[in-house]
CSV table of C-alpha atoms and ligand atoms in Angstrom, one decimal:
chain,number,residue,atom,x,y,z
A,1,MET,CA,71.1,-43.2,85.2
A,2,SER,CA,72.4,-43.6,81.6
A,3,ALA,CA,75.1,-42.0,79.6
A,4,ALA,CA,72.6,-41.4,76.9
A,5,SER,CA,71.3,-37.8,76.6
A,6,VAL,CA,67.6,-37.9,76.6
A,7,LEU,CA,65.0,-35.3,75.6
A,8,PHE,CA,61.7,-36.4,77.2
A,9,VAL,CA,58.5,-35.1,75.7
A,10,ASP,CA,55.0,-34.8,77.3
A,11,HIS,CA,51.9,-33.1,76.2
A,12,THR,CA,50.2,-32.0,79.5
A,13,GLY,CA,50.8,-29.7,82.3
A,14,VAL,CA,48.9,-31.7,84.9
A,15,MET,CA,49.9,-34.7,87.0
A,16,GLY,CA,48.3,-38.0,86.0
A,17,GLY,CA,49.9,-41.3,86.8
A,18,ALA,CA,51.9,-41.2,83.6
A,19,GLN,CA,53.5,-38.0,84.7
A,20,HIS,CA,54.1,-39.2,88.3
A,21,SER,CA,56.0,-42.2,86.8
A,22,LEU,CA,58.0,-40.0,84.5
A,23,LEU,CA,59.2,-37.8,87.4
A,24,ASP,CA,61.4,-40.6,88.6
A,25,ILE,CA,62.7,-41.5,85.1
A,26,ALA,CA,63.4,-37.9,84.1
A,27,GLU,CA,65.1,-37.2,87.5
A,28,SER,CA,67.4,-40.1,87.1
A,29,ASN,CA,68.4,-38.7,83.6
A,30,ARG,CA,68.6,-35.1,84.6
A,31,GLU,CA,72.4,-34.8,84.2
A,32,HIS,CA,72.3,-35.4,80.5
A,33,GLY,CA,68.6,-34.8,79.8
A,34,ALA,CA,65.7,-32.3,79.7
A,35,ILE,CA,62.0,-32.5,79.1
A,36,ALA,CA,60.0,-30.6,76.5
A,37,LEU,CA,56.4,-29.8,77.6
A,38,MET,CA,53.6,-28.5,75.5
A,39,GLU,CA,51.8,-26.9,78.5
A,40,ASP,CA,52.8,-25.2,81.7
A,41,GLY,CA,51.3,-26.3,85.1
A,42,PRO,CA,52.0,-28.3,88.2
A,43,TYR,CA,53.9,-31.0,86.2
A,44,ALA,CA,56.5,-28.5,85.1
A,45,ALA,CA,56.9,-27.3,88.7
A,46,ALA,CA,57.2,-30.9,90.0
A,47,LEU,CA,59.9,-31.7,87.4
A,48,ALA,CA,61.8,-28.5,88.1
A,49,SER,CA,61.7,-29.2,91.9
A,50,ARG,CA,63.4,-32.6,91.1
A,51,GLY,CA,66.2,-30.7,89.2
A,52,VAL,CA,65.0,-31.6,85.7
A,53,ARG,CA,65.5,-28.9,83.0
A,54,VAL,CA,62.1,-28.0,81.6
A,55,ILE,CA,61.8,-26.6,78.1
A,56,GLN,CA,58.4,-25.1,77.2
A,57,LEU,CA,57.4,-25.8,73.6
A,58,ALA,CA,54.0,-24.1,74.4
A,59,GLY,CA,51.2,-24.4,71.8
A,60,GLY,CA,49.8,-27.7,73.3
A,61,SER,CA,46.4,-26.1,74.0
A,62,ALA,CA,45.4,-26.8,70.3
A,63,LEU,CA,45.7,-30.5,71.0
A,64,ARG,CA,43.5,-30.4,74.1
A,65,ALA,CA,40.3,-30.9,72.1
A,66,VAL,CA,41.7,-34.2,70.6
A,67,LYS,CA,40.4,-37.0,72.8
A,68,LYS,CA,41.2,-40.7,72.8
A,69,SER,CA,37.7,-41.3,71.4
A,70,SER,CA,38.0,-38.6,68.7
A,71,THR,CA,37.3,-40.0,65.2
A,72,VAL,CA,38.3,-37.1,63.0
A,73,PRO,CA,41.4,-35.1,63.7
A,74,GLY,CA,40.6,-31.4,63.2
A,75,VAL,CA,42.7,-29.4,60.8
A,76,SER,CA,43.9,-27.2,63.6
A,77,ALA,CA,45.1,-30.2,65.6
A,78,ILE,CA,47.1,-31.5,62.6
A,79,ALA,CA,48.6,-28.1,62.1
A,80,ALA,CA,49.5,-27.8,65.8
A,81,THR,CA,51.2,-31.3,65.7
A,82,VAL,CA,53.3,-30.2,62.8
A,83,ARG,CA,54.2,-26.9,64.4
A,84,LEU,CA,55.2,-28.6,67.7
A,85,ALA,CA,57.2,-31.2,65.8
A,86,TYR,CA,59.3,-28.5,64.1
A,87,ARG,CA,59.8,-26.8,67.4
A,88,LEU,CA,60.9,-30.0,69.0
A,89,ALA,CA,63.2,-30.9,66.0
A,90,ARG,CA,64.9,-27.5,66.4
A,91,ILE,CA,65.9,-28.2,70.0
A,92,ALA,CA,66.6,-31.9,69.6
A,93,GLY,CA,70.2,-31.5,68.2
A,94,PRO,CA,72.2,-32.1,71.5
A,95,TYR,CA,70.3,-35.2,72.5
A,96,ASP,CA,70.8,-38.9,71.5
A,97,VAL,CA,67.2,-39.9,71.8
A,98,LEU,CA,63.6,-38.5,72.1
A,99,TYR,CA,61.5,-40.2,74.8
A,100,ALA,CA,57.7,-39.6,74.5
A,101,ASN,CA,55.5,-40.2,77.5
A,102,SER,CA,52.0,-40.1,75.9
A,103,PRO,CA,50.3,-40.8,72.6
A,104,LYS,CA,50.1,-37.1,71.6
A,105,SER,CA,53.7,-36.4,72.5
A,106,PHE,CA,54.7,-39.6,70.6
A,107,LEU,CA,53.1,-38.3,67.4
A,108,VAL,CA,54.9,-35.0,67.8
A,109,ALA,CA,58.2,-36.7,68.7
A,110,THR,CA,58.0,-39.2,65.8
A,111,LEU,CA,57.7,-36.3,63.3
A,112,ALA,CA,60.4,-34.4,65.0
A,113,GLY,CA,62.6,-37.5,65.1
A,114,ALA,CA,62.2,-37.9,61.3
A,115,VAL,CA,63.2,-34.3,60.7
A,116,ALA,CA,66.1,-34.2,63.2
A,117,ARG,CA,67.2,-37.9,62.5
A,118,LYS,CA,66.9,-39.0,66.1
A,119,PRO,CA,65.5,-42.3,67.4
A,120,VAL,CA,62.2,-42.1,69.3
A,121,ILE,CA,61.2,-44.3,72.2
A,122,TRP,CA,57.5,-44.3,73.2
A,123,HIS,CA,56.6,-45.1,76.8
A,124,LEU,CA,53.2,-46.6,76.2
A,125,ARG,CA,51.0,-46.2,79.2
A,126,ASP,CA,47.6,-46.7,77.5
A,127,ILE,CA,45.7,-49.8,76.3
A,128,LEU,CA,45.1,-49.2,72.6
A,129,GLY,CA,41.6,-50.6,72.1
A,130,ASP,CA,39.3,-52.1,74.7
A,131,GLY,CA,37.1,-49.0,74.5
A,132,HIS,CA,39.8,-46.5,75.4
A,133,PHE,CA,40.6,-45.2,71.9
A,134,SER,CA,38.6,-44.8,68.7
A,135,GLY,CA,39.5,-47.1,65.8
A,136,THR,CA,40.9,-44.1,63.9
A,137,ASN,CA,43.2,-43.0,66.8
A,138,THR,CA,44.4,-46.6,67.3
A,139,ARG,CA,45.3,-47.0,63.6
A,140,VAL,CA,47.1,-43.6,63.5
A,141,MET,CA,49.1,-44.5,66.7
A,142,ILE,CA,50.0,-48.0,65.5
A,143,THR,CA,51.1,-46.8,62.0
A,144,ALA,CA,53.2,-44.1,63.6
A,145,ALA,CA,54.8,-46.6,66.0
A,146,ASN,CA,55.5,-49.2,63.4
A,147,LEU,CA,57.1,-46.6,61.1
A,148,GLY,CA,58.7,-44.2,63.6
A,149,ALA,CA,59.4,-45.9,67.0
A,150,ALA,CA,62.8,-47.3,67.8
A,151,ARG,CA,61.2,-49.0,70.8
A,152,VAL,CA,57.9,-49.1,72.7
A,153,VAL,CA,58.2,-49.4,76.5
A,154,ALA,CA,54.9,-50.8,77.8
A,155,ASN,CA,53.8,-50.3,81.4
A,156,SER,CA,52.4,-53.8,81.6
A,157,HIS,CA,52.1,-57.0,79.5
A,158,ALA,CA,48.5,-56.1,79.0
A,159,THR,CA,49.4,-52.8,77.5
A,160,GLY,CA,52.1,-54.4,75.3
A,161,ASP,CA,49.7,-57.2,74.1
A,162,ALA,CA,47.0,-54.7,73.3
A,163,PHE,CA,49.5,-52.8,71.1
A,164,VAL,CA,50.4,-56.0,69.3
A,165,HIS,CA,46.8,-57.0,69.0
A,166,ALA,CA,46.0,-53.7,67.3
A,167,GLY,CA,48.8,-54.3,64.7
A,168,GLY,CA,51.9,-53.0,66.5
A,169,ARG,CA,55.2,-54.9,65.9
A,170,ARG,CA,55.9,-57.3,68.8
A,171,SER,CA,59.7,-56.8,68.3
A,172,LEU,CA,59.3,-53.1,69.3
A,173,VAL,CA,57.9,-53.9,72.7
A,174,THR,CA,59.7,-54.1,76.1
A,175,VAL,CA,57.6,-54.3,79.2
A,176,VAL,CA,58.8,-52.2,82.2
A,177,HIS,CA,56.4,-52.2,85.1
A,178,ASN,CA,56.0,-49.0,87.1
A,179,GLY,CA,58.0,-48.9,90.3
A,180,ILE,CA,57.2,-46.7,93.3
A,181,ASP,CA,59.6,-45.2,95.8
A,182,PRO,CA,58.5,-46.6,99.2
A,183,ALA,CA,60.0,-43.7,101.2
A,184,PRO,CA,56.8,-41.7,101.7
A,185,PHE,CA,55.0,-44.9,102.9
A,186,ASP,CA,57.8,-45.9,105.2
A,187,SER,CA,57.4,-42.6,107.1
A,188,LEU,CA,53.8,-43.4,108.0
A,189,VAL,CA,53.4,-44.1,111.7
A,190,ALA,CA,51.0,-46.2,113.6
A,191,GLY,CA,48.9,-43.2,114.6
A,192,THR,CA,48.5,-41.9,111.0
A,193,ARG,CA,45.2,-43.7,110.5
A,194,SER,CA,43.6,-42.0,113.5
A,195,ILE,CA,45.1,-38.6,112.9
A,196,ALA,CA,44.0,-38.5,109.2
A,197,ARG,CA,40.5,-39.8,110.2
A,198,ALA,CA,40.1,-37.1,112.8
A,199,GLU,CA,40.8,-34.5,110.1
A,200,LEU,CA,38.2,-36.1,107.9
A,201,GLY,CA,35.6,-36.4,110.6
A,202,VAL,CA,35.5,-40.2,110.3
A,203,ALA,CA,35.5,-42.2,113.6
A,204,ASP,CA,38.1,-44.9,114.1
A,205,ASP,CA,35.6,-47.7,114.2
A,206,VAL,CA,33.9,-46.8,110.8
A,207,PHE,CA,34.7,-49.1,107.9
A,208,LEU,CA,36.3,-46.7,105.5
A,209,VAL,CA,36.8,-47.6,101.8
A,210,GLY,CA,39.0,-45.3,99.7
A,211,CYS,CA,39.2,-44.7,95.9
A,212,PHE,CA,42.2,-42.8,94.6
A,213,SER,CA,41.8,-42.1,91.0
A,214,ARG,CA,41.2,-39.0,88.8
A,215,LEU,CA,37.5,-38.4,88.2
A,216,HIS,CA,36.7,-40.0,84.9
A,217,PRO,CA,33.8,-42.3,84.0
A,218,TRP,CA,36.2,-45.2,83.2
A,219,LYS,CA,37.7,-45.1,86.7
A,220,GLY,CA,34.3,-46.4,87.9
A,221,GLN,CA,33.7,-44.2,91.0
A,222,THR,CA,30.0,-44.6,90.4
A,223,VAL,CA,30.3,-48.3,90.9
A,224,LEU,CA,31.9,-47.7,94.3
A,225,LEU,CA,29.0,-45.3,95.2
A,226,ASP,CA,26.5,-48.1,94.2
A,227,ALA,CA,28.4,-50.5,96.5
A,228,ILE,CA,28.4,-48.1,99.4
A,229,ALA,CA,24.7,-47.5,99.0
A,230,ARG,CA,24.3,-51.2,99.9
A,231,MET,CA,26.6,-51.0,102.9
A,232,PRO,CA,24.7,-48.7,105.3
A,233,SER,CA,27.4,-48.2,107.9
A,234,ALA,CA,30.5,-47.9,105.6
A,235,HIS,CA,32.0,-44.6,104.5
A,236,ALA,CA,33.7,-43.9,101.1
A,237,LEU,CA,36.7,-41.6,100.6
A,238,ILE,CA,36.9,-40.4,97.0
A,239,VAL,CA,40.2,-38.8,96.3
A,240,GLY,CA,41.2,-37.3,92.9
A,241,GLY,CA,40.3,-34.4,90.6
A,242,ALA,CA,38.9,-34.0,87.1
A,243,LEU,CA,42.2,-33.5,85.5
A,244,PHE,CA,41.4,-33.2,81.9
A,245,SER,CA,38.9,-31.1,80.0
A,246,GLY,CA,35.5,-32.6,79.5
A,247,GLU,CA,35.4,-34.3,82.9
A,248,ALA,CA,33.6,-31.6,84.8
A,249,PRO,CA,30.1,-33.0,84.3
A,250,TYR,CA,31.2,-36.4,85.7
A,251,GLU,CA,32.6,-34.6,88.8
A,252,ALA,CA,29.3,-32.7,89.2
A,253,GLU,CA,27.4,-36.0,88.9
A,254,LEU,CA,29.5,-37.6,91.6
A,255,ARG,CA,29.2,-34.6,94.0
A,256,ALA,CA,25.5,-34.5,93.5
A,257,ARG,CA,25.2,-38.2,94.3
A,258,ALA,CA,27.4,-37.9,97.4
A,259,GLU,CA,25.0,-35.3,98.8
A,260,LEU,CA,21.9,-37.6,98.5
A,261,PRO,CA,20.2,-38.1,101.8
A,262,SER,CA,20.5,-41.9,101.4
A,263,TYR,CA,24.3,-41.6,101.9
A,264,ALA,CA,23.8,-39.5,105.0
A,265,GLY,CA,27.3,-37.8,104.8
A,266,ARG,CA,29.0,-41.2,104.3
A,267,VAL,CA,30.7,-40.2,101.0
A,268,HIS,CA,33.7,-37.8,101.4
A,269,MET,CA,34.8,-36.2,98.2
A,270,LEU,CA,38.2,-34.7,98.7
A,271,GLY,CA,39.2,-33.6,95.2
A,272,ALA,CA,42.9,-33.8,94.1
A,273,ARG,CA,45.3,-34.2,97.0
A,274,ASP,CA,49.1,-34.4,97.3
A,275,ASP,CA,49.1,-36.3,100.6
A,276,VAL,CA,47.9,-39.7,99.1
A,277,PRO,CA,50.1,-41.9,101.4
A,278,ARG,CA,48.5,-40.7,104.6
A,279,LEU,CA,45.0,-40.7,103.1
A,280,LEU,CA,45.6,-44.3,102.1
A,281,ALA,CA,46.6,-45.1,105.6
A,282,ALA,CA,43.3,-43.6,106.8
A,283,CYS,CA,41.4,-46.3,104.9
A,284,ASP,CA,40.6,-49.9,105.8
A,285,VAL,CA,40.4,-51.1,102.2
A,286,VAL,CA,41.3,-49.4,98.9
A,287,VAL,CA,39.1,-49.9,95.9
A,288,HIS,CA,40.2,-49.6,92.3
A,289,ALA,CA,37.0,-49.7,90.3
A,290,SER,CA,38.0,-49.1,86.6
A,291,VAL,CA,35.3,-50.3,84.3
A,292,LEU,CA,37.7,-50.4,81.3
A,293,ALA,CA,41.0,-52.2,81.3
A,294,GLU,CA,43.5,-50.4,83.5
A,295,PRO,CA,46.9,-50.3,81.9
A,296,PHE,CA,48.8,-50.6,85.2
A,297,GLY,CA,47.3,-48.7,88.1
A,298,ARG,CA,50.0,-47.1,90.3
A,299,VAL,CA,47.5,-46.7,93.1
A,300,LEU,CA,47.3,-50.4,93.5
A,301,VAL,CA,51.1,-50.5,94.4
A,302,GLU,CA,50.7,-47.4,96.6
A,303,ALA,CA,47.9,-49.0,98.6
A,304,MET,CA,50.0,-52.1,99.1
A,305,LEU,CA,53.0,-50.0,100.2
A,306,ALA,CA,50.6,-48.2,102.7
A,307,GLY,CA,49.7,-51.6,104.1
A,308,ARG,CA,46.1,-51.5,102.9
A,309,PRO,CA,44.4,-54.4,101.0
A,310,VAL,CA,43.0,-53.6,97.6
A,311,VAL,CA,39.8,-54.7,96.0
A,312,ALA,CA,40.3,-54.1,92.3
A,313,THR,CA,38.5,-54.8,89.0
A,314,HIS,CA,39.9,-57.6,86.9
A,315,GLY,CA,41.2,-56.2,83.6
A,316,GLY,CA,44.2,-54.9,81.7
A,317,GLY,CA,47.4,-54.9,83.8
A,318,VAL,CA,45.7,-55.2,87.2
A,319,PRO,CA,46.2,-59.0,87.5
A,320,GLU,CA,49.9,-58.4,86.9
A,321,VAL,CA,49.9,-56.2,90.0
A,322,VAL,CA,47.4,-57.9,92.3
A,323,THR,CA,47.0,-61.6,92.7
A,324,ASP,CA,43.5,-62.5,93.7
A,325,GLY,CA,43.4,-64.0,97.2
A,326,GLU,CA,47.1,-63.4,97.9
A,327,THR,CA,47.8,-59.7,97.6
A,328,GLY,CA,44.3,-58.4,97.2
A,329,VAL,CA,40.9,-59.3,95.8
A,330,LEU,CA,39.8,-59.1,92.2
A,331,VAL,CA,36.2,-58.5,91.2
A,332,PRO,CA,34.5,-58.2,87.7
A,333,PRO,CA,34.4,-54.6,86.4
A,334,GLY,CA,31.2,-52.7,86.7
A,335,ASP,CA,29.6,-55.2,89.1
A,336,ALA,CA,28.5,-53.3,92.3
A,337,ARG,CA,27.0,-56.4,93.8
A,338,ALA,CA,30.3,-58.3,93.6
A,339,LEU,CA,32.2,-55.3,94.9
A,340,THR,CA,29.8,-55.1,97.9
A,341,GLU,CA,30.2,-58.8,98.6
A,342,ALA,CA,34.0,-58.5,98.5
A,343,LEU,CA,34.1,-55.5,100.8
A,344,ASP,CA,31.6,-57.0,103.2
A,345,ALA,CA,33.7,-60.2,103.4
A,346,LEU,CA,36.8,-58.1,104.3
A,347,ARG,CA,34.8,-56.0,106.8
A,348,ARG,CA,33.9,-59.2,108.6
A,349,ASP,CA,37.4,-60.7,108.5
A,350,PRO,CA,40.1,-58.4,110.0
A,351,ALA,CA,42.6,-61.3,110.1
A,352,ARG,CA,42.3,-61.7,106.3
A,353,VAL,CA,42.6,-58.0,105.9
A,354,SER,CA,45.9,-58.1,107.8
A,355,GLN,CA,47.2,-61.1,105.9
A,356,LEU,CA,46.4,-59.6,102.5
A,357,ALA,CA,48.0,-56.3,103.6
A,358,ARG,CA,51.1,-58.0,104.8
A,359,GLN,CA,51.6,-60.0,101.7
A,360,GLY,CA,50.8,-57.0,99.5
A,361,ALA,CA,53.4,-54.8,101.2
A,362,VAL,CA,56.1,-57.4,100.6
A,363,HIS,CA,55.0,-57.9,97.0
A,364,ALA,CA,54.9,-54.2,96.2
A,365,ARG,CA,58.4,-53.6,97.6
A,366,THR,CA,60.0,-56.6,95.8
A,367,ARG,CA,58.2,-56.6,92.5
A,368,PHE,CA,57.5,-52.9,91.9
A,369,SER,CA,60.6,-51.1,93.0
A,370,ARG,CA,61.7,-47.8,91.5
A,371,GLU,CA,65.2,-49.2,90.9
A,372,ALA,CA,63.8,-52.1,88.8
A,373,MET,CA,61.8,-49.6,86.7
A,374,LEU,CA,64.8,-47.3,86.2
A,375,SER,CA,67.1,-50.1,85.3
A,376,GLY,CA,64.5,-51.4,82.7
A,377,VAL,CA,64.3,-48.0,81.1
A,378,ARG,CA,68.1,-47.6,81.2
A,379,ARG,CA,68.6,-50.9,79.4
A,380,VAL,CA,66.2,-49.8,76.6
A,381,LEU,CA,68.0,-46.4,76.3
A,382,GLY,CA,71.3,-48.1,76.1
A,383,GLU,CA,70.2,-50.5,73.4
A,384,VAL,CA,68.6,-47.8,71.3
A,385,VAL,CA,71.6,-45.5,71.5
A,386,ALA,CA,74.0,-48.4,70.8
A,387,SER,CA,72.1,-49.3,67.6
B,1,UDP,N1,47.0,-39.1,92.8
B,1,UDP,C1,47.4,-38.0,93.5
B,1,UDP,N2,46.4,-37.2,94.0
B,1,UDP,C2,45.1,-37.6,93.9
B,1,UDP,C3,44.7,-38.7,93.2
B,1,UDP,C4,45.7,-39.5,92.6
B,1,UDP,O1,48.6,-37.7,93.7
B,1,UDP,O2,44.2,-36.8,94.4
B,1,UDP,C5,48.1,-40.0,92.2
B,1,UDP,C6,48.2,-41.4,92.7
B,1,UDP,O3,48.8,-41.4,94.0
B,1,UDP,C7,48.9,-42.1,91.6
B,1,UDP,C8,48.5,-41.3,90.4
B,1,UDP,O4,47.9,-40.1,90.8
B,1,UDP,O5,50.3,-42.0,91.8
B,1,UDP,C9,47.4,-42.0,89.5
B,1,UDP,O6,48.1,-43.0,88.8
B,1,UDP,P1,47.3,-44.4,88.3
B,1,UDP,O7,48.3,-45.1,87.6
B,1,UDP,O8,46.7,-45.1,89.5
B,1,UDP,O9,46.1,-43.8,87.4
B,1,UDP,P2,46.1,-42.9,86.1
B,1,UDP,O10,45.4,-41.6,86.6
B,1,UDP,O11,47.4,-42.6,85.7
B,1,UDP,O12,45.2,-43.6,85.1
B,2,GLC,C1,48.5,-44.2,82.8
B,2,GLC,C2,47.6,-45.4,83.1
B,2,GLC,C3,47.8,-46.0,84.5
B,2,GLC,C4,49.3,-46.2,84.7
B,2,GLC,C5,50.0,-44.9,84.5
B,2,GLC,C6,51.5,-45.0,84.8
B,2,GLC,O1,48.1,-43.1,83.3
B,2,GLC,O2,46.2,-45.0,83.0
B,2,GLC,O3,47.2,-47.3,84.5
B,2,GLC,O4,49.5,-46.7,86.0
B,2,GLC,O5,49.8,-44.5,83.2
B,2,GLC,O6,52.2,-45.8,83.8
């Protein structure tokens, strides 16, 4: 991809959207690059299967207790950050640039970059503020970025604007939207919908609404359950796992609700899956229900690529991905009544469903291509290395 040699850094071993997106970027840099991870897990395996060299820094478990909402960093987390930074600095020698894919890895990389005298790029995939991060964490991240980042690559204008609003330097920011490889969606066939439904035990004529997000309160699965409670014949497919620590009680709450007699088996909780394209194809409509501003929302593009219309909550980067009435429908966050109305309107109007899906599919392919994302990142790498 680029002649620059890049040492990517990430803090987690599991596959969230940030990690799915980095797979493509790291793969396209694998000839001259590597990735340093703080935890082992499926992410390391996915990177290795794409031919990316994975270097285990280990020691990331001490950072697990630090949450976006934490207000006081524990002494052990600070000590772990410094330890990890020294480990990273020791291996940074052969690389031109450090490229951090998360807030935690950016803090480690920015210290390592100072020690090893390497420029640091932060791929910012979070909205700093808007209820996601505590004030303390936002201030720490902004200060570190203003002092230590050569560039901040934001996954949407909303993410970049939130960074600037919180005090980040505007001149650091370049927006590079996520791009998604359409190949797994192109291989879906006309019969996929029925085949996938048969496996799920959902009849072809049932109105099936899917939600494909990790299980976390801000992803708003409870709002979808509230909407489904008002639509007695509709079924809901809830796909995604509780990826990060502390989310188990939310999963338990959702599973308990799904079992309530009032839903009469209409809520199907599938957990984390690796066959998202065909499950998207099983649905009539895909709901993205985040109650806090979504930085980007890869699933929105994936739904469009699968030819399924999205009903998404208006906030964050979502309006940059979905245009209300053209490529999907936008509703206010946390409003089960509005969600029900939007879903019901689509249920009654299959022609509109087809039109939104057709327009969405073209939009996703032209505006959110993997190539455009890779060339945006390549440009930033080139500029940073040249300076
Ligand atoms: N995903 C998956 N299996 C699941 C649920 C989600 O592979 O069971 C993928 C989904 O296809 C998408 C990513 O996880 O590519 C989630 O990214 P998104 O940007 O939508 O949300 P995030 O979790 O990063 O906030
Ligand atoms: C983060 C965001 C999500 C975004 C993904 C990829 O996980 O929560 O909105 O799509 O990163 O950039």
